[in-house]
Every structure is written in structure tokens, then in C-alpha cells.
CSV table of N, CA and C in Angstrom, one decimal:
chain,number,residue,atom,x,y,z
A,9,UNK,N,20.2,-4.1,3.3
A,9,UNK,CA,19.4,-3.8,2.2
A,9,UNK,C,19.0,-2.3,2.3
A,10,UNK,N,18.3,-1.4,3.5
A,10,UNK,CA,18.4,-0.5,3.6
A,10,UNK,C,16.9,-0.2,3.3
A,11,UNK,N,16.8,1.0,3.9
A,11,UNK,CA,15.2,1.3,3.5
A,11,UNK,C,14.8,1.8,2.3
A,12,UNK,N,15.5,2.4,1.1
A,12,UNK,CA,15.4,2.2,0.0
A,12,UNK,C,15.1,1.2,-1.2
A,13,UNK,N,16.4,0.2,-0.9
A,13,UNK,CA,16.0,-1.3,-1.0
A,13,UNK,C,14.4,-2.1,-1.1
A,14,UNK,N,14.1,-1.8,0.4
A,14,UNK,CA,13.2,-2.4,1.4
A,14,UNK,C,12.0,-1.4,0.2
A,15,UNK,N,12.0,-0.3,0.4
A,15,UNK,CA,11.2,0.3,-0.8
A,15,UNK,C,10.8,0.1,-2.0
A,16,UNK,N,11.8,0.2,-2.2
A,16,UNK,CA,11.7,-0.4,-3.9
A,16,UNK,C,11.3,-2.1,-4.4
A,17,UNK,N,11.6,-2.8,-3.5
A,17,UNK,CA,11.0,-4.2,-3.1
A,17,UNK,C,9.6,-4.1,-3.1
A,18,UNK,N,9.0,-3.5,-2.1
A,18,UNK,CA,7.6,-3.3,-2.0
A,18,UNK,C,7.1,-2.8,-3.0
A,19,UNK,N,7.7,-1.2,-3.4
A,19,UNK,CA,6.7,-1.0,-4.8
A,19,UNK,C,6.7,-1.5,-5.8
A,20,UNK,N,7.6,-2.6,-6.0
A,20,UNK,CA,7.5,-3.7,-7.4
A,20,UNK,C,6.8,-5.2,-7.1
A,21,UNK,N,6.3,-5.0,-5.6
A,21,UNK,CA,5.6,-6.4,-5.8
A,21,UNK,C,4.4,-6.1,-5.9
A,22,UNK,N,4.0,-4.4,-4.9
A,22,UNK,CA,2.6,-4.4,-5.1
A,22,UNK,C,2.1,-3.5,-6.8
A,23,UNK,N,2.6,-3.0,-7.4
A,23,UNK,CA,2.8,-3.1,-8.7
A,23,UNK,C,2.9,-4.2,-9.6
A,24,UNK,N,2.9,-5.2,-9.6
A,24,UNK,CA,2.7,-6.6,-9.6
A,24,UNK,C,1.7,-7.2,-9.6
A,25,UNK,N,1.3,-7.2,-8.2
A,25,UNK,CA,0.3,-7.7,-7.9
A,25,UNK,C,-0.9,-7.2,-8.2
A,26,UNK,N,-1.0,-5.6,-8.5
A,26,UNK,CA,-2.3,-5.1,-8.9
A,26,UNK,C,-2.6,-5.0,-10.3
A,27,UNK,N,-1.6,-4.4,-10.7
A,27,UNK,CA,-1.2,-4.0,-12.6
A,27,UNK,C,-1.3,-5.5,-12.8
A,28,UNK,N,-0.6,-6.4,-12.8
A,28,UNK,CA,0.0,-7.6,-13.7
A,28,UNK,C,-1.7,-8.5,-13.5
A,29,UNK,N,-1.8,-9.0,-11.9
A,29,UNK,CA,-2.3,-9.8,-11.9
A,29,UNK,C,-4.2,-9.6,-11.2
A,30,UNK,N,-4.1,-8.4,-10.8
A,30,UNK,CA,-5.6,-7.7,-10.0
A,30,UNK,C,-6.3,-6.7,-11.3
A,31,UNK,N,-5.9,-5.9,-11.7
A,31,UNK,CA,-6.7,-5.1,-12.4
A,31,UNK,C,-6.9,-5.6,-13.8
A,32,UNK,N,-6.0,-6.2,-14.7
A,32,UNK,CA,-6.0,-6.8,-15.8
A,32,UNK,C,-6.9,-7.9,-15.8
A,33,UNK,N,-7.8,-8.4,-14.5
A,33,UNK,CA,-8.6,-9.3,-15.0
A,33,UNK,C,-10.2,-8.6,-15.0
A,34,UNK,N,-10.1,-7.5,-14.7
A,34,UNK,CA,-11.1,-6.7,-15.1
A,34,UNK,C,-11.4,-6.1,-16.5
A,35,UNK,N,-10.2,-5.6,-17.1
A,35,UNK,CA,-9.8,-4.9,-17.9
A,35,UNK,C,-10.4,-5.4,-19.1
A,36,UNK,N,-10.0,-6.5,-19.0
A,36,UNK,CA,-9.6,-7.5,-20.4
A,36,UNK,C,-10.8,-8.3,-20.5
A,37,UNK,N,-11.8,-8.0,-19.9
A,37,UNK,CA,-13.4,-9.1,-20.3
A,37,UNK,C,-12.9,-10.5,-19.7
A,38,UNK,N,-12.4,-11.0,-18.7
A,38,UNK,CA,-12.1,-11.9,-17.7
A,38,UNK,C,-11.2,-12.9,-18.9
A,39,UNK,N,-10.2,-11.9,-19.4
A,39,UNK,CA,-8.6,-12.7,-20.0
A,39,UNK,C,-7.7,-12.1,-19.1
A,40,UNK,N,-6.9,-12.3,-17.9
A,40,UNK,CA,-5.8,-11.6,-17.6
A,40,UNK,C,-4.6,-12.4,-18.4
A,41,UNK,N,-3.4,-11.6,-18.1
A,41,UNK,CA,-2.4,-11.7,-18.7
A,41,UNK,C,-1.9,-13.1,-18.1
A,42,UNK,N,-1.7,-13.2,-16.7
A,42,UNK,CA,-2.1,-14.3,-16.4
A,42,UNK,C,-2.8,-15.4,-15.4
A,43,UNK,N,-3.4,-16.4,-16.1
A,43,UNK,CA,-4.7,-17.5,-15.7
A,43,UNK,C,-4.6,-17.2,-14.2
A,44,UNK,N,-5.4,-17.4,-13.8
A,44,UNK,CA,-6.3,-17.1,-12.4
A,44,UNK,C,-5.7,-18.9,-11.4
A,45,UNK,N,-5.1,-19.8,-12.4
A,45,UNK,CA,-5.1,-20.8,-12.0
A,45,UNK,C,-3.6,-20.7,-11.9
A,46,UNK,N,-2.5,-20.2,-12.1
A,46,UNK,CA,-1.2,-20.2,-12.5
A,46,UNK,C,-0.3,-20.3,-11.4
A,47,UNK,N,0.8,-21.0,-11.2
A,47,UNK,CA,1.3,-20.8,-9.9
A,47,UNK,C,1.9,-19.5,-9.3
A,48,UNK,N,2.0,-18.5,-10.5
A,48,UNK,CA,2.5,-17.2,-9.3
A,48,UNK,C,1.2,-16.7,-9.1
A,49,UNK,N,0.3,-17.2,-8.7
A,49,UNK,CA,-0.7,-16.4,-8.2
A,49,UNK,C,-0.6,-16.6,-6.6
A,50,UNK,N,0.3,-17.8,-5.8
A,50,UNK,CA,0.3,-18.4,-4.6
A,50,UNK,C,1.6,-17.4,-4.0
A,51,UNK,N,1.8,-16.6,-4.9
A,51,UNK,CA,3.2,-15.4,-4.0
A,51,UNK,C,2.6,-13.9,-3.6
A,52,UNK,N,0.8,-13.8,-4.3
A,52,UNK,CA,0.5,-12.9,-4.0
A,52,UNK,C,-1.0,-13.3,-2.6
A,53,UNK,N,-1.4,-12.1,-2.2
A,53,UNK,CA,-1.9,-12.2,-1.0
A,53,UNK,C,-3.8,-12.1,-1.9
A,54,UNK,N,-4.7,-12.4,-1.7
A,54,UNK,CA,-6.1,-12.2,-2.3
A,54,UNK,C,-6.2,-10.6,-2.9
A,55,UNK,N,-7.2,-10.7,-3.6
A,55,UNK,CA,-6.9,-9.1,-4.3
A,55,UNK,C,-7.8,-8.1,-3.6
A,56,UNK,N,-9.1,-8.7,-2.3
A,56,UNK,CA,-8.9,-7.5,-1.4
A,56,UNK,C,-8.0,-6.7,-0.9
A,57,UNK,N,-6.9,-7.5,-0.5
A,57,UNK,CA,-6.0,-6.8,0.0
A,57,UNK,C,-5.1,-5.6,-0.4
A,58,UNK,N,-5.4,-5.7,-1.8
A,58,UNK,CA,-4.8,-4.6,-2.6
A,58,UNK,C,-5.1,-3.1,-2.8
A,59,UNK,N,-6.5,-2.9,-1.7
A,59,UNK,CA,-7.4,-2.1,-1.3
A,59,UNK,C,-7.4,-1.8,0.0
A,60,UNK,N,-7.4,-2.8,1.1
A,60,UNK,CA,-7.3,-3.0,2.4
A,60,UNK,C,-6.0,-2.3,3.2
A,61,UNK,N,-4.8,-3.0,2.5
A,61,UNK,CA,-3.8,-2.9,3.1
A,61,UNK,C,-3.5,-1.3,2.6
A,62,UNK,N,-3.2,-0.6,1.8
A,62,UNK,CA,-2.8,1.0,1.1
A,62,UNK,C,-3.8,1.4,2.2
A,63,UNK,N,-5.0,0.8,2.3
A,63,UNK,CA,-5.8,1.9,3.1
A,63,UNK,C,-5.3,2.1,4.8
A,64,UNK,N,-5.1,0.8,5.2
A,64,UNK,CA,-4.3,1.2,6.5
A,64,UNK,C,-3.3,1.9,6.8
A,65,UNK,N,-2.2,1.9,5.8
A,65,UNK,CA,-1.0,2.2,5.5
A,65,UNK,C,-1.4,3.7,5.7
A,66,UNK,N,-2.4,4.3,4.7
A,66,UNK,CA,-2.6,5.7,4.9
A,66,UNK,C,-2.9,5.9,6.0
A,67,UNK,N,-4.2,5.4,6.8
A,67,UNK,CA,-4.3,5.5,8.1
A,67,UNK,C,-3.1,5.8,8.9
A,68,UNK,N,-2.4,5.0,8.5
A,68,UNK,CA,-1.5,5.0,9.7
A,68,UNK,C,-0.3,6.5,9.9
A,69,UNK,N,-0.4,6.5,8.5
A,69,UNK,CA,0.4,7.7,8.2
A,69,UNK,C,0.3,9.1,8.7
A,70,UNK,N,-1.2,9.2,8.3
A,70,UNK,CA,-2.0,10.5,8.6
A,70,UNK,C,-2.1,10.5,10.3
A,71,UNK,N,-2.0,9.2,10.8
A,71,UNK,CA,-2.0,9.3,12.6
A,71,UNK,C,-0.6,10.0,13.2
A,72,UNK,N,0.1,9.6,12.3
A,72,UNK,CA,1.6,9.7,12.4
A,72,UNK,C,1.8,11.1,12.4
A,73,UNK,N,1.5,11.6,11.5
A,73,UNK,CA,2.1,13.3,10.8
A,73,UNK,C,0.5,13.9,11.8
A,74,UNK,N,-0.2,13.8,12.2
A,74,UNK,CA,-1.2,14.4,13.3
A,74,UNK,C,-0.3,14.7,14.4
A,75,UNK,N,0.1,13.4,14.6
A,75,UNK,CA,0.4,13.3,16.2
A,75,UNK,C,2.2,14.0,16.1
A,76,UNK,N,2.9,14.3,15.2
A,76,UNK,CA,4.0,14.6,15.2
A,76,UNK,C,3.7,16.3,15.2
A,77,UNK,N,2.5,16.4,14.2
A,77,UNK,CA,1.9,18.2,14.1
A,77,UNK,C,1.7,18.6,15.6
A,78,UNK,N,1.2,17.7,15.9
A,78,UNK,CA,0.1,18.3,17.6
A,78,UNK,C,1.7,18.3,18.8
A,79,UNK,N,2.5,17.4,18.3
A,79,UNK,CA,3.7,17.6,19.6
A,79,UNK,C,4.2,18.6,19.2
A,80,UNK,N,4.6,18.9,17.8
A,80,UNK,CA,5.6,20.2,17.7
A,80,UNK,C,5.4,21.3,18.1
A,81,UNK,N,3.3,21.5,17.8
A,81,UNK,CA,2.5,23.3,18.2
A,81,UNK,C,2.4,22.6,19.3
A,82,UNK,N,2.1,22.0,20.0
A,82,UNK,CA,2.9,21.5,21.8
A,82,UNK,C,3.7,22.2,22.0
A,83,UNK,N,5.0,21.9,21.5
A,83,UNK,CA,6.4,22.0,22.3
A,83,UNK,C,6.0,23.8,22.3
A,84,UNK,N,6.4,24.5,21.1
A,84,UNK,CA,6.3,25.6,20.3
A,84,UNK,C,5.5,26.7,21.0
A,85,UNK,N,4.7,26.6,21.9
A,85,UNK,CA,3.6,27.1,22.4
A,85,UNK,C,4.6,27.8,23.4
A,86,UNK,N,4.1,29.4,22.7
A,86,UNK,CA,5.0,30.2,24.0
A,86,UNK,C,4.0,30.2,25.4
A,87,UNK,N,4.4,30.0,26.4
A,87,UNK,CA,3.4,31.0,27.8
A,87,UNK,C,2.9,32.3,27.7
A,88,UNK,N,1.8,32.1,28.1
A,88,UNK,CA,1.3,33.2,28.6
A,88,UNK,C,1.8,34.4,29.2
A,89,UNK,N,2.2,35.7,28.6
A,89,UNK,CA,2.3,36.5,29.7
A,89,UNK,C,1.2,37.5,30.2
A,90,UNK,N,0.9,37.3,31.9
A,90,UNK,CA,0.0,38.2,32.5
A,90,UNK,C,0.3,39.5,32.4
């Protein structure tokens, strides 16, 4: 499937899950598109998580591209000459 695939997977469920079924029941004076009772609501995860989870994700990202910045001006670092 590939990591593009795998991508595009993800951004159409959590697109989905926020647009379709999390933010539209705000939006709409408690009418979403659809019922709160409906069975595709059992393929999505609670709608904290639609907050929770992006947030870690960034976390994790920003640790990522820190710690890849701090090895490269690591490596990069000429010596000292006396």
C-alpha cells in the first residue's frame, strides 16, 4: 500500500471523523448530518480524540526534527583551533 496510500487513508478517516461526524454537531444547533445514535459512529474513536491524538502527533514531530537539528549542528561542529 505504501506510505502514500497509508497517508491518504488516514487523512480521509480523520477528515471524516471531524468534518462529517465531530464538528457538524456543533455547527448545526445539535442536528448533525449524522444521528449521534447511527452505526457508523462505532468505526470512529470518541471525539476527544480528535484533539488529543493531532496533538501528540505534533509533539512527536517537533521531538523528531529537534533531535535530528541538534545531531546534524553536532556532527557539523568544526574543532577548535588553539
Amino acid at each position: 500500500m505504501g506510505l502514500v496510500g497509508f497517508s491518504l487513508l488516514l487523512f480521509t478517516y480523520y477528515t471524516i471523523w471531524v468534518i462529517i461526524l465531530v464538528e457538524t454537531q456543533h455547527a448545526l444547533e445539535n442536528r448533525p448530518f449524522v444521528d449521534s445514535d447511527h452505526v457508523v459512529h462505532q468505526y470512529f474513536l470518541p471525539r476527544e480524540y480528535s484533539v488529543i491524538l493531532p496533538g501528540i502527533a505534533a509533539l512527536i514531530l517537533l521531538l523528531c526534527v529537534g533531535t535530528f537539528i541538534g545531531v546534524v549542528t553536532r556532527k557539523n561542529r568544526k574543532p577548535k583551533v588553539d
